[in-house]
PDB file of N, CA and C in Angstrom:
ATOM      1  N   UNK A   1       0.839  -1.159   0.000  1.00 55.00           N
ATOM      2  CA  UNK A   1       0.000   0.000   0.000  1.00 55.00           C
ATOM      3  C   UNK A   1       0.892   1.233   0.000  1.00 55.00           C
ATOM      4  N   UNK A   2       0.887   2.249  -0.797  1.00 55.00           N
ATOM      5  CA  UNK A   2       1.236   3.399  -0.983  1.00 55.00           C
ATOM      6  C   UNK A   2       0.266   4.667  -0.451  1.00 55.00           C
ATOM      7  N   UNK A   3       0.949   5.782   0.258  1.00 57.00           N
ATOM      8  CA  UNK A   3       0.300   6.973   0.436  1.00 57.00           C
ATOM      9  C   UNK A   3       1.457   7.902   0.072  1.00 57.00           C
ATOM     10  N   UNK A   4       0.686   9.103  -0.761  1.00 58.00           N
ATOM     11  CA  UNK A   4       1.320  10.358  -1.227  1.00 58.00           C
ATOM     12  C   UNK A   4       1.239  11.614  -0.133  1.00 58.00           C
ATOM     13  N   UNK A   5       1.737  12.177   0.369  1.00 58.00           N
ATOM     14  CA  UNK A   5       2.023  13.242   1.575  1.00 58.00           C
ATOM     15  C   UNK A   5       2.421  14.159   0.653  1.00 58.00           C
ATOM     16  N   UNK A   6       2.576  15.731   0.971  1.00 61.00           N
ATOM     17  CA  UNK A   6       2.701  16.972   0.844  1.00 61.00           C
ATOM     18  C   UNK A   6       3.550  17.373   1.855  1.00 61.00           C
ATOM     19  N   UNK A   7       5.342  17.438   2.130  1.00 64.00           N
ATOM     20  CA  UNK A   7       5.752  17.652   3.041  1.00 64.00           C
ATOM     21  C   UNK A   7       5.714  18.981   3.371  1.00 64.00           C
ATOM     22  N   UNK A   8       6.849  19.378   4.669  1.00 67.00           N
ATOM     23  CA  UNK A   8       6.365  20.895   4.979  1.00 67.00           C
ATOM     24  C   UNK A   8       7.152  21.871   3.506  1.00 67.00           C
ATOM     25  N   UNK A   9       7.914  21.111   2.853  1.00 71.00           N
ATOM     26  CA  UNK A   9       8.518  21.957   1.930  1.00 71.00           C
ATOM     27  C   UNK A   9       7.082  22.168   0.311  1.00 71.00           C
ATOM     28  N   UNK A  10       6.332  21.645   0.297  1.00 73.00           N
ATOM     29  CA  UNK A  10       5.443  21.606  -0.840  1.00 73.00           C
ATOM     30  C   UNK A  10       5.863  20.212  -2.127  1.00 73.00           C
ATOM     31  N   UNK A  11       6.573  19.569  -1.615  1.00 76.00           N
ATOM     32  CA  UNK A  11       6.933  18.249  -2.276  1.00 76.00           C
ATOM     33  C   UNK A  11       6.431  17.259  -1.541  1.00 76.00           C
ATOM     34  N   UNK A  12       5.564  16.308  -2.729  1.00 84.00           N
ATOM     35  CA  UNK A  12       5.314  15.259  -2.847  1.00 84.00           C
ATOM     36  C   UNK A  12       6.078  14.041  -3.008  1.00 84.00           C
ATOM     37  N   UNK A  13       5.741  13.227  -1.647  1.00 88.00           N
ATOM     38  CA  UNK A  13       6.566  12.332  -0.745  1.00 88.00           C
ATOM     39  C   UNK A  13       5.522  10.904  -1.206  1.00 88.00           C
ATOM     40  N   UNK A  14       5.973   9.836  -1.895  1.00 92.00           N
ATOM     41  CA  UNK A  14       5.885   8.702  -1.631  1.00 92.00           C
ATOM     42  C   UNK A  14       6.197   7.626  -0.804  1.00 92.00           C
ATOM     43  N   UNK A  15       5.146   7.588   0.688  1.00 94.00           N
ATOM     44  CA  UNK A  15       4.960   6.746   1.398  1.00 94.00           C
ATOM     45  C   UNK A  15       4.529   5.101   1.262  1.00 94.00           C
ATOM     46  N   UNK A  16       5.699   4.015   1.673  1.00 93.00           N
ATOM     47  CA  UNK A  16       5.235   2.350   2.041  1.00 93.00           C
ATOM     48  C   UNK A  16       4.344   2.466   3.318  1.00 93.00           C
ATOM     49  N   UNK A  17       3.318   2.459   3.018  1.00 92.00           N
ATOM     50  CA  UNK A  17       2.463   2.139   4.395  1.00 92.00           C
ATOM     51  C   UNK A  17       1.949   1.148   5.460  1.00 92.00           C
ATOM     52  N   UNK A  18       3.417  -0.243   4.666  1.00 94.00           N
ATOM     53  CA  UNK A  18       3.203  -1.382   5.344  1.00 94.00           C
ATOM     54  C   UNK A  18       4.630  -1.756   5.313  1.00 94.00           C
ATOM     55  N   UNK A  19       5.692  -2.008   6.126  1.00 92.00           N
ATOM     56  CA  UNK A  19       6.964  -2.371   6.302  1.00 92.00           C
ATOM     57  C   UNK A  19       7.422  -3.340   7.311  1.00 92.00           C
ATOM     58  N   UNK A  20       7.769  -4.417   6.809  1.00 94.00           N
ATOM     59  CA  UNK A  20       8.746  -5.187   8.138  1.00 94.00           C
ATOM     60  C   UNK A  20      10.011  -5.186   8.250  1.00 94.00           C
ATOM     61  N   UNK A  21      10.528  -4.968   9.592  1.00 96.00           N
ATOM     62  CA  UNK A  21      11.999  -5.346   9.710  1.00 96.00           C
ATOM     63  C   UNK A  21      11.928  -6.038  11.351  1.00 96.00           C
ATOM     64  N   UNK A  22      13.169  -6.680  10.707  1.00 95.00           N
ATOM     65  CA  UNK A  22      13.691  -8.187  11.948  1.00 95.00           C
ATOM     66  C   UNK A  22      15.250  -8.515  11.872  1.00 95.00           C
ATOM     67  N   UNK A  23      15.355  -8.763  13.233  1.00 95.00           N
ATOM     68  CA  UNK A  23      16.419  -9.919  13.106  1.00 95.00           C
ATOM     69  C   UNK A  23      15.793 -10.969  13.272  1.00 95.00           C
ATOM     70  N   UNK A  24      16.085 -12.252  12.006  1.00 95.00           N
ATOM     71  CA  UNK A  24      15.499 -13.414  12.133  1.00 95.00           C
ATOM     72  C   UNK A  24      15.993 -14.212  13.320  1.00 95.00           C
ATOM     73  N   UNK A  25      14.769 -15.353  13.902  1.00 93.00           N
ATOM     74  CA  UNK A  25      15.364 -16.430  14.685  1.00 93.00           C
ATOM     75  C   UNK A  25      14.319 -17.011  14.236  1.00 93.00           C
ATOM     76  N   UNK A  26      14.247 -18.641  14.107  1.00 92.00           N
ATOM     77  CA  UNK A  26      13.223 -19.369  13.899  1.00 92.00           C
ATOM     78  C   UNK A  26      11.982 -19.348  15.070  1.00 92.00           C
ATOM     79  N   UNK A  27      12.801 -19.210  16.163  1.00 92.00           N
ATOM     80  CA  UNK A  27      11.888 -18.851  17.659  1.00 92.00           C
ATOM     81  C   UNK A  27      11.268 -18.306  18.202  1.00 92.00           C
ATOM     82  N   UNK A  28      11.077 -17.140  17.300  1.00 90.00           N
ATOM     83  CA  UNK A  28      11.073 -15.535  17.295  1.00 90.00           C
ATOM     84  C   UNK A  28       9.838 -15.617  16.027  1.00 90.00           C
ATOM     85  N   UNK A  29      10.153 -15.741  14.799  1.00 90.00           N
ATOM     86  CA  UNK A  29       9.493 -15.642  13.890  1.00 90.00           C
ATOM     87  C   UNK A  29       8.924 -17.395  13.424  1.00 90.00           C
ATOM     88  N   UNK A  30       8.112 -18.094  14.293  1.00 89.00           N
ATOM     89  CA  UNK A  30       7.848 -18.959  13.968  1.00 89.00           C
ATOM     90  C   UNK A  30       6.727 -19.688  12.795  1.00 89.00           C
ATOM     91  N   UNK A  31       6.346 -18.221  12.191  1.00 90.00           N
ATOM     92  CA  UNK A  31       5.555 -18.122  11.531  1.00 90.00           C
ATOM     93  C   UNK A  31       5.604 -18.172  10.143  1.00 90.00           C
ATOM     94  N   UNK A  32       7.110 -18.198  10.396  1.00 92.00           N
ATOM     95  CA  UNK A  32       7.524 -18.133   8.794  1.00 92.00           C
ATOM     96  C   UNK A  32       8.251 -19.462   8.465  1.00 92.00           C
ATOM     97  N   UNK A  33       7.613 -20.112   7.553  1.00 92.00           N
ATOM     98  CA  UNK A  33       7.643 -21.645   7.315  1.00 92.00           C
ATOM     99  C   UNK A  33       8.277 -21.656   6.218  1.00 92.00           C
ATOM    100  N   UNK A  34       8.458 -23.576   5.633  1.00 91.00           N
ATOM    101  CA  UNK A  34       9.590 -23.829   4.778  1.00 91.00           C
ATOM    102  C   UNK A  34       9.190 -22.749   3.091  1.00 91.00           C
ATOM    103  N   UNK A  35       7.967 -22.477   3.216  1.00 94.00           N
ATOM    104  CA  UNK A  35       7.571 -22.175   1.836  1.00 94.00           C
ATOM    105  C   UNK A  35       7.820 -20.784   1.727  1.00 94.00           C
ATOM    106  N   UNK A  36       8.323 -20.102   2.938  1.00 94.00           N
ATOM    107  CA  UNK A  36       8.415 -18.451   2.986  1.00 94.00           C
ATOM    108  C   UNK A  36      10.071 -18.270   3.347  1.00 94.00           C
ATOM    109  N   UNK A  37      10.893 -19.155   2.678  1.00 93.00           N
ATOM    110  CA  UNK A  37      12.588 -19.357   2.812  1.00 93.00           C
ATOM    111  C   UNK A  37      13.004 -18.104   2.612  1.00 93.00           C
ATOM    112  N   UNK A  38      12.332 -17.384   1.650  1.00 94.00           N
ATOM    113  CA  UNK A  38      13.168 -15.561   1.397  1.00 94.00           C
ATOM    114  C   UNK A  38      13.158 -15.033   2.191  1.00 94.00           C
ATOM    115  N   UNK A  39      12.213 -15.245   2.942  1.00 94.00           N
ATOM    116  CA  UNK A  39      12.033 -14.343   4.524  1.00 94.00           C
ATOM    117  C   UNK A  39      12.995 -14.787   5.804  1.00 94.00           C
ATOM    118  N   UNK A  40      13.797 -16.380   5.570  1.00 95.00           N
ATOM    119  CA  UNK A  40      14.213 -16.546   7.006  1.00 95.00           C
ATOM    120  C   UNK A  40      15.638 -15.478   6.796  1.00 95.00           C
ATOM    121  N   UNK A  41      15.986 -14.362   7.118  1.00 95.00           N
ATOM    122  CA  UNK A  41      16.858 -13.823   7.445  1.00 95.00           C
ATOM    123  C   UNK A  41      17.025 -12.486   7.887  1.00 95.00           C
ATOM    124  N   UNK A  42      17.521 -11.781   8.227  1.00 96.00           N
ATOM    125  CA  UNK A  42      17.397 -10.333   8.967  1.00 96.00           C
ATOM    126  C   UNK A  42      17.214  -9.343   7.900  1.00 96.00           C
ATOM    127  N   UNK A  43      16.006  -8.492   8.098  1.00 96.00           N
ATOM    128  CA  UNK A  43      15.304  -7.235   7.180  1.00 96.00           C
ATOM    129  C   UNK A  43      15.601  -6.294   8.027  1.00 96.00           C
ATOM    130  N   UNK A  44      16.891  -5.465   7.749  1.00 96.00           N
ATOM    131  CA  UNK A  44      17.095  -3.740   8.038  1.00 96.00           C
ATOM    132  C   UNK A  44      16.832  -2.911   7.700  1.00 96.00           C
ATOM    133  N   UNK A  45      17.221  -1.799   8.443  1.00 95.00           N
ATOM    134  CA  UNK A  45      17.309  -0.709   7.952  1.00 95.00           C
ATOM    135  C   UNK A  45      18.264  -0.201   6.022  1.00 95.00           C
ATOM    136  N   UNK A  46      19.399  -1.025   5.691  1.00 95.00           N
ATOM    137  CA  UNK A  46      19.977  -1.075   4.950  1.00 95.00           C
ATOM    138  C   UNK A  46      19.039  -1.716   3.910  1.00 95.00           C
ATOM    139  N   UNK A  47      18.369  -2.684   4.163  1.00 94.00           N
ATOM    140  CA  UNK A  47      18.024  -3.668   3.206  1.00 94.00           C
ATOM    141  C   UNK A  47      16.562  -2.865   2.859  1.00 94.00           C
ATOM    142  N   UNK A  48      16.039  -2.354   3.741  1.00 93.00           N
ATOM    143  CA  UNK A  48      14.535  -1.176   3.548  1.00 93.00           C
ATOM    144  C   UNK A  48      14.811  -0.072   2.540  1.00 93.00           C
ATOM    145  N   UNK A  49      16.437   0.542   2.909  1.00 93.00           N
ATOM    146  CA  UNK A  49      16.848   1.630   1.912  1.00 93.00           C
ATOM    147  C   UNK A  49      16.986   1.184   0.581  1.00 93.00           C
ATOM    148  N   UNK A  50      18.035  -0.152   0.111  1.00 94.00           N
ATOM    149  CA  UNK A  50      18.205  -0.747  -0.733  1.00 94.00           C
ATOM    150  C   UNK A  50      17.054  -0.787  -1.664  1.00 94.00           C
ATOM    151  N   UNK A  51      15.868  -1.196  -1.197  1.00 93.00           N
ATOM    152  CA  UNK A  51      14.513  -1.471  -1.601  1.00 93.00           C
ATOM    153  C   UNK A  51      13.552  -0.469  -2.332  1.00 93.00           C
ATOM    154  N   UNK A  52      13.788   0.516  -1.475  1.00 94.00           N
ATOM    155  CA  UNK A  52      12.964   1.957  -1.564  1.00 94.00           C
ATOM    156  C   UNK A  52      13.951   2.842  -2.335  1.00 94.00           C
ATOM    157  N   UNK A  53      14.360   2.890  -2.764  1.00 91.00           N
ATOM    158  CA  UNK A  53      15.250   4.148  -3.554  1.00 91.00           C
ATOM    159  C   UNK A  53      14.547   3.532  -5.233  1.00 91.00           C
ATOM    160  N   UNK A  54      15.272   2.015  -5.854  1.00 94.00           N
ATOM    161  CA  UNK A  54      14.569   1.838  -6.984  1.00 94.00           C
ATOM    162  C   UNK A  54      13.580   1.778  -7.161  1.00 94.00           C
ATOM    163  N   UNK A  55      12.082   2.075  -6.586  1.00 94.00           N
ATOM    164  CA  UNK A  55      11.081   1.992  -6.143  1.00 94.00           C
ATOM    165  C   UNK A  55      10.622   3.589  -5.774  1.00 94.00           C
ATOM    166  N   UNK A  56      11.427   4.098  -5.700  1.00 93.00           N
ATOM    167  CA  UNK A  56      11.167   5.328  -5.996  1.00 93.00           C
ATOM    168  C   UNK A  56      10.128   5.955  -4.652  1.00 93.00           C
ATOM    169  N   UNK A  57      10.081   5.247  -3.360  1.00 95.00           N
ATOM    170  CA  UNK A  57       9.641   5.548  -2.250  1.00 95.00           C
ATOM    171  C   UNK A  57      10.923   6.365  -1.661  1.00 95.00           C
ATOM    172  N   UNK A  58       9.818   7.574  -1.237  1.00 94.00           N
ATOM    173  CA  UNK A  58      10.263   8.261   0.240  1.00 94.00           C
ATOM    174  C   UNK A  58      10.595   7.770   1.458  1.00 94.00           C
ATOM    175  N   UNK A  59      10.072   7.217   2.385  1.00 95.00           N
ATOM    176  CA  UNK A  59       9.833   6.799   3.434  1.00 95.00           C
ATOM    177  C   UNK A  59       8.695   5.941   3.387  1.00 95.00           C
ATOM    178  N   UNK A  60       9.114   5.305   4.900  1.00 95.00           N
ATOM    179  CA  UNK A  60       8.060   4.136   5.324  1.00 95.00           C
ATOM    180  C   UNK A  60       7.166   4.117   6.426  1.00 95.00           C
ATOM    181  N   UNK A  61       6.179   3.374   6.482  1.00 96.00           N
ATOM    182  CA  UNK A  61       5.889   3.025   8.006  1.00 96.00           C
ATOM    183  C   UNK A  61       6.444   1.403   8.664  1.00 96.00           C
ATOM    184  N   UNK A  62       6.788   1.070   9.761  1.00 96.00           N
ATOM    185  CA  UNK A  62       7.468  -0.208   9.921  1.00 96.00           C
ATOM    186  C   UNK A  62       6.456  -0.539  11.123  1.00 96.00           C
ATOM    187  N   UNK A  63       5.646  -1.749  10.725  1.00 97.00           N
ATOM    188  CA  UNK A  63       5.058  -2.515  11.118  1.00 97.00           C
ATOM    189  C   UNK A  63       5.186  -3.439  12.311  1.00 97.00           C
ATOM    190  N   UNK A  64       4.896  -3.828  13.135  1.00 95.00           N
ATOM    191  CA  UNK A  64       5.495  -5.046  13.916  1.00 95.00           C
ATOM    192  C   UNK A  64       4.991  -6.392  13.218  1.00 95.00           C
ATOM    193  N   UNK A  65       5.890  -7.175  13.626  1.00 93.00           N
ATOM    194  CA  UNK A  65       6.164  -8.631  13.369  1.00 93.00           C
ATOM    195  C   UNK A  65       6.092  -9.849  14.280  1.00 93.00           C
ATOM    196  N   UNK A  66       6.103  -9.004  15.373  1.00 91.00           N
ATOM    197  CA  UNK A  66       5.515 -10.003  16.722  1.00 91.00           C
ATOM    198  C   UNK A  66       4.725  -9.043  17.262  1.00 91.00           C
ATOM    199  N   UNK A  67       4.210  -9.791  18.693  1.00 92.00           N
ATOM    200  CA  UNK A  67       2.997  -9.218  19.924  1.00 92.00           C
ATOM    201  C   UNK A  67       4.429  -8.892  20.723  1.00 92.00           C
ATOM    202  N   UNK A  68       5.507  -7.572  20.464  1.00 91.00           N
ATOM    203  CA  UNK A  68       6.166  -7.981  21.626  1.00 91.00           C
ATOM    204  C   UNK A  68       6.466  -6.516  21.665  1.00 91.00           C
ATOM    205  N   UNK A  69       6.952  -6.039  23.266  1.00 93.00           N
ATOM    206  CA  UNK A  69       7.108  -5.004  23.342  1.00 93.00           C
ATOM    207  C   UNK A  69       8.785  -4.241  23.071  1.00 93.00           C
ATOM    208  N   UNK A  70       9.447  -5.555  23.296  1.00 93.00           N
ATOM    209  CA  UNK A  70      10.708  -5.734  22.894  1.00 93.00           C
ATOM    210  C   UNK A  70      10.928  -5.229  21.919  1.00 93.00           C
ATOM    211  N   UNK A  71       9.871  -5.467  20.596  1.00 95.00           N
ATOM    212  CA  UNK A  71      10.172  -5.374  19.239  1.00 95.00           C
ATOM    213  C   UNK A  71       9.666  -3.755  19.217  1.00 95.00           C
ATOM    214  N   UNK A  72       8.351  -3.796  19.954  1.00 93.00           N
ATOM    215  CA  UNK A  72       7.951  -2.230  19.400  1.00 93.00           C
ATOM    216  C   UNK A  72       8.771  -1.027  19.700  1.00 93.00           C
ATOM    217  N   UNK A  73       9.665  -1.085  20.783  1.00 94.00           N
ATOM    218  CA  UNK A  73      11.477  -0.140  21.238  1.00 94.00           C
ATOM    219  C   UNK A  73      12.196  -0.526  20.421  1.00 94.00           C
ATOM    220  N   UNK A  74      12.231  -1.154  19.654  1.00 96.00           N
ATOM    221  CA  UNK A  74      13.154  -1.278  18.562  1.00 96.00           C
ATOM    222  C   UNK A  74      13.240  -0.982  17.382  1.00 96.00           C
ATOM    223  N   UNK A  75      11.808  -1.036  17.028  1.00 95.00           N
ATOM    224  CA  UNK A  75      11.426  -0.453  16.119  1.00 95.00           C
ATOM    225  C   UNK A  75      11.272   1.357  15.938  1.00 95.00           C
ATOM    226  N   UNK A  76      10.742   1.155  17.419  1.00 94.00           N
ATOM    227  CA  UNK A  76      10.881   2.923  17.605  1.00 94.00           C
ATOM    228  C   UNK A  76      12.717   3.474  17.333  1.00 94.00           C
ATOM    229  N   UNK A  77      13.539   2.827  17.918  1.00 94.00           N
ATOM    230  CA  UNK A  77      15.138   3.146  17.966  1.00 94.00           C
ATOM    231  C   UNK A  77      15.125   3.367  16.380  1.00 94.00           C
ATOM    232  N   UNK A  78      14.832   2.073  15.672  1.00 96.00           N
ATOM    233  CA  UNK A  78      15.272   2.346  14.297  1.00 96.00           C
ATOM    234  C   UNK A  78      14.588   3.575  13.926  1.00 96.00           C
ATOM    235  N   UNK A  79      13.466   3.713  13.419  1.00 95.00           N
ATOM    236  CA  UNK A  79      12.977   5.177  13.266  1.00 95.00           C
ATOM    237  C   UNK A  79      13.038   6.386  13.813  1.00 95.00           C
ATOM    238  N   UNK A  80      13.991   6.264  14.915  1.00 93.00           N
ATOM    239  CA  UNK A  80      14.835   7.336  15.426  1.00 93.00           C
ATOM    240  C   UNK A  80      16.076   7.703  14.776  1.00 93.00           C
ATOM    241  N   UNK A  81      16.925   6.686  14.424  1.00 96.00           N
ATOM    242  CA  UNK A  81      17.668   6.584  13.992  1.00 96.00           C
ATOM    243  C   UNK A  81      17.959   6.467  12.229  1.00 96.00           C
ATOM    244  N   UNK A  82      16.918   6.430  12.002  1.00 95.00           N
ATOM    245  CA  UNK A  82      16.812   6.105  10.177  1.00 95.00           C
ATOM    246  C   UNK A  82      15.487   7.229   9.572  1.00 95.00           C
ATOM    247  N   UNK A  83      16.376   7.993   8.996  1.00 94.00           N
ATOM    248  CA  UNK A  83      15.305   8.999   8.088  1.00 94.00           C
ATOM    249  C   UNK A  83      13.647   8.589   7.454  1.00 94.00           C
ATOM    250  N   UNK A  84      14.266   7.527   6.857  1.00 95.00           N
ATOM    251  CA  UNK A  84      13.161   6.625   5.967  1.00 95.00           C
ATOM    252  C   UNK A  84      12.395   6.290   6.673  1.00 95.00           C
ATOM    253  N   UNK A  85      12.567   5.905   8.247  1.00 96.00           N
ATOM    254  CA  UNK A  85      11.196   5.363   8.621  1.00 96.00           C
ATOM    255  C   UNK A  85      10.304   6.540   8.982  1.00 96.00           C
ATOM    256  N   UNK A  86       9.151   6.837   8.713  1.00 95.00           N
ATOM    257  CA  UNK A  86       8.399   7.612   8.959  1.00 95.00           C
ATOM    258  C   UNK A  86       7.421   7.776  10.475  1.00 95.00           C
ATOM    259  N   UNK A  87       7.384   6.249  10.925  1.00 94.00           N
ATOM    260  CA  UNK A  87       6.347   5.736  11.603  1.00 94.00           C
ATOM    261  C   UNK A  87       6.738   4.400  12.279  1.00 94.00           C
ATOM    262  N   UNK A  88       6.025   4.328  12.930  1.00 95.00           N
ATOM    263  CA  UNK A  88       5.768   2.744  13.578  1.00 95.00           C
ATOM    264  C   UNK A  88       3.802   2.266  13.976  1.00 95.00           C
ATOM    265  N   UNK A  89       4.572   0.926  13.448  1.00 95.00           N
ATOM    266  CA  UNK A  89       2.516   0.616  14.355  1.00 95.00           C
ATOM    267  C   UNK A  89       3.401  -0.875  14.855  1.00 95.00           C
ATOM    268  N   UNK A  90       3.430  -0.095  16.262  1.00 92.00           N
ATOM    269  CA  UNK A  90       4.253  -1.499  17.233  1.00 92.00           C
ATOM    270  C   UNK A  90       2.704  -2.462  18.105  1.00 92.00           C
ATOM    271  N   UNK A  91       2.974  -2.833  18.814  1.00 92.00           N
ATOM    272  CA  UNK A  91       2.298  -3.977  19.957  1.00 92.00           C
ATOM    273  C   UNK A  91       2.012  -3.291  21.043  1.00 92.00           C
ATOM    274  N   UNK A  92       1.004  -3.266  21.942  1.00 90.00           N
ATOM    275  CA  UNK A  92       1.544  -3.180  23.382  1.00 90.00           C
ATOM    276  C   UNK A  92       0.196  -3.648  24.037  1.00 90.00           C
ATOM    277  N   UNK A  93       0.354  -4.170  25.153  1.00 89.00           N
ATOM    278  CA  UNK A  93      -0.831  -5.147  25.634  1.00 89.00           C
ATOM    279  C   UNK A  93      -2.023  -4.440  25.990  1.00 89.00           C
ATOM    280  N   UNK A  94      -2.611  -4.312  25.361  1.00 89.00           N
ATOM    281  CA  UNK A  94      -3.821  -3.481  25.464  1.00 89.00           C
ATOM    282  C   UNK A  94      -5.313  -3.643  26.644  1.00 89.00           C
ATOM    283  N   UNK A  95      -4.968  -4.880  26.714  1.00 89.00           N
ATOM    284  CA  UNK A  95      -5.613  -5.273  27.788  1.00 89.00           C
ATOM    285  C   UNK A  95      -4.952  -5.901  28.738  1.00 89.00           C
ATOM    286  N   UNK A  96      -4.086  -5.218  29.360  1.00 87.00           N
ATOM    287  CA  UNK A  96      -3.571  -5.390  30.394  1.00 87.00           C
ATOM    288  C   UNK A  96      -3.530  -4.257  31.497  1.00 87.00           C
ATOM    289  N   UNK A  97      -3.110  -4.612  32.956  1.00 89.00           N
ATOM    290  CA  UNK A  97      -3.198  -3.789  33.596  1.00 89.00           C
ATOM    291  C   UNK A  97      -2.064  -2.433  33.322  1.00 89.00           C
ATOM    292  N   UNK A  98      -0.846  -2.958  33.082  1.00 89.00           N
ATOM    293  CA  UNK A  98      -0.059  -1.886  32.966  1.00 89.00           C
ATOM    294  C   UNK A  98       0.063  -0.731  31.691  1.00 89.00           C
ATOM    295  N   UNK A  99      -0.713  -1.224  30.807  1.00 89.00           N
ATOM    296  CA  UNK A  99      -1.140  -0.575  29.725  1.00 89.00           C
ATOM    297  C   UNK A  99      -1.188   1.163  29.688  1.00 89.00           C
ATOM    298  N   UNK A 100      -1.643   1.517  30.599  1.00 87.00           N
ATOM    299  CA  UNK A 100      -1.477   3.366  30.966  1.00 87.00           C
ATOM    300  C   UNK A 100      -0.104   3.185  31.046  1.00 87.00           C
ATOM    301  N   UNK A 101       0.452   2.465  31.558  1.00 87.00           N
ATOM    302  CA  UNK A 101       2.452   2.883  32.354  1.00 87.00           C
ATOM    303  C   UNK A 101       3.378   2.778  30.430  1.00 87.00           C
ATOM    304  N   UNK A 102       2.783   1.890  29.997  1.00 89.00           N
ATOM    305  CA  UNK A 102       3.430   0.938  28.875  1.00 89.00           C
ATOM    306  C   UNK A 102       3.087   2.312  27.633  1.00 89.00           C
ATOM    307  N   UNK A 103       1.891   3.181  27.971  1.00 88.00           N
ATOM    308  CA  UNK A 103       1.593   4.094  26.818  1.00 88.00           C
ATOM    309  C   UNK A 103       2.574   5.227  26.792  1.00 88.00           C
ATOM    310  N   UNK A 104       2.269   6.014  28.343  1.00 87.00           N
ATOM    311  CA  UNK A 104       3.369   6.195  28.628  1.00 87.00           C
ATOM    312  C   UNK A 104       4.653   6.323  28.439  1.00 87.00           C
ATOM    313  N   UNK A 105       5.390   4.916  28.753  1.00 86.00           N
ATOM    314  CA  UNK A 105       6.800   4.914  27.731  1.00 86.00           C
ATOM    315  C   UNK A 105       7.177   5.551  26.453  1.00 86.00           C
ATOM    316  N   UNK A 106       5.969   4.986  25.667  1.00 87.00           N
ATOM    317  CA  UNK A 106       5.454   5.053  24.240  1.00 87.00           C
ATOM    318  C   UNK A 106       5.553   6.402  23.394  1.00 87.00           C
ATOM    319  N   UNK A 107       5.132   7.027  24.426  1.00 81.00           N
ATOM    320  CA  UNK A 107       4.586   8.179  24.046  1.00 81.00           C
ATOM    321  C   UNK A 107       5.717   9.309  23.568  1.00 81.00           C
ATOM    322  N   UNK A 108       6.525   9.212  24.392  1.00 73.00           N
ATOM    323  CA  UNK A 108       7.794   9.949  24.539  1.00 73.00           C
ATOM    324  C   UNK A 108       8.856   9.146  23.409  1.00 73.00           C
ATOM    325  N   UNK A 109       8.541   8.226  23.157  1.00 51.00           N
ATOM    326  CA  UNK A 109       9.149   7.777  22.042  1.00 51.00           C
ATOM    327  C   UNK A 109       9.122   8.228  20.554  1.00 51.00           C
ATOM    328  N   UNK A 110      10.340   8.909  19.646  1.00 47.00           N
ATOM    329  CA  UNK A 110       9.976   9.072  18.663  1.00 47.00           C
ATOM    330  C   UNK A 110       9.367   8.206  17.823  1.00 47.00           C
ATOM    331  N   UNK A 111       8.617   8.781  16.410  1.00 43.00           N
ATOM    332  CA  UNK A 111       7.831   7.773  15.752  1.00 43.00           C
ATOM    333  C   UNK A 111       7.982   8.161  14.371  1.00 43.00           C
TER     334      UNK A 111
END
């Protein structure tokens, strides 16, 4: 899925509005079986840029890949750290008690 943005400069920005990145483990990503072999290995930040330049995308949003909160700080780090990511749509236990404390965290986190 693609979205077109209007940045603050008056240029039109081609947004990925669905992105994964991982370090693979079979343990971790158990979801990805013998028939999805392209996928068993680590999707970066490098390998997102690689992708998006011939493709002619701006930036991304990066998705989570597990229910984990582990992953959703990490994901936030990378999009702190990497221009291209635009966004995150991480995990966080929503029905749980600590859920206000966990938003919290969140919140203060770049995105």
């Amino acid at each position: 899925m693609e979205s077109v943005i209007v940045n603050g400069t008056g240029r039109v920005e081609r947004i990925d509005a669905h992105h994964h990145l991982w370090r693979y483990s079979a343990e971790e990503y158990g979801w990805i079986d013998e028939e999805m072999a392209a996928l068993r290995r680590d999707f970066l930040p490098s390998d997102l840029k690689a992708a998006m330049a011939p493709a002619g995308i701006d930036g991304t949003i990066a998705v989570q890949a597990r229910q984990s909160l582990d992953e959703t700080r990490w994901l936030l780090d990378l999009a702190d750290a990497t221009d291209a990511i635009r966004g995150v749509v991480g995990w966080a236990p929503i029905a749980g008690e600590d859920f206000p404390g966990v938003m919290e965290e969140l919140t203060g986190a770049p995105s």
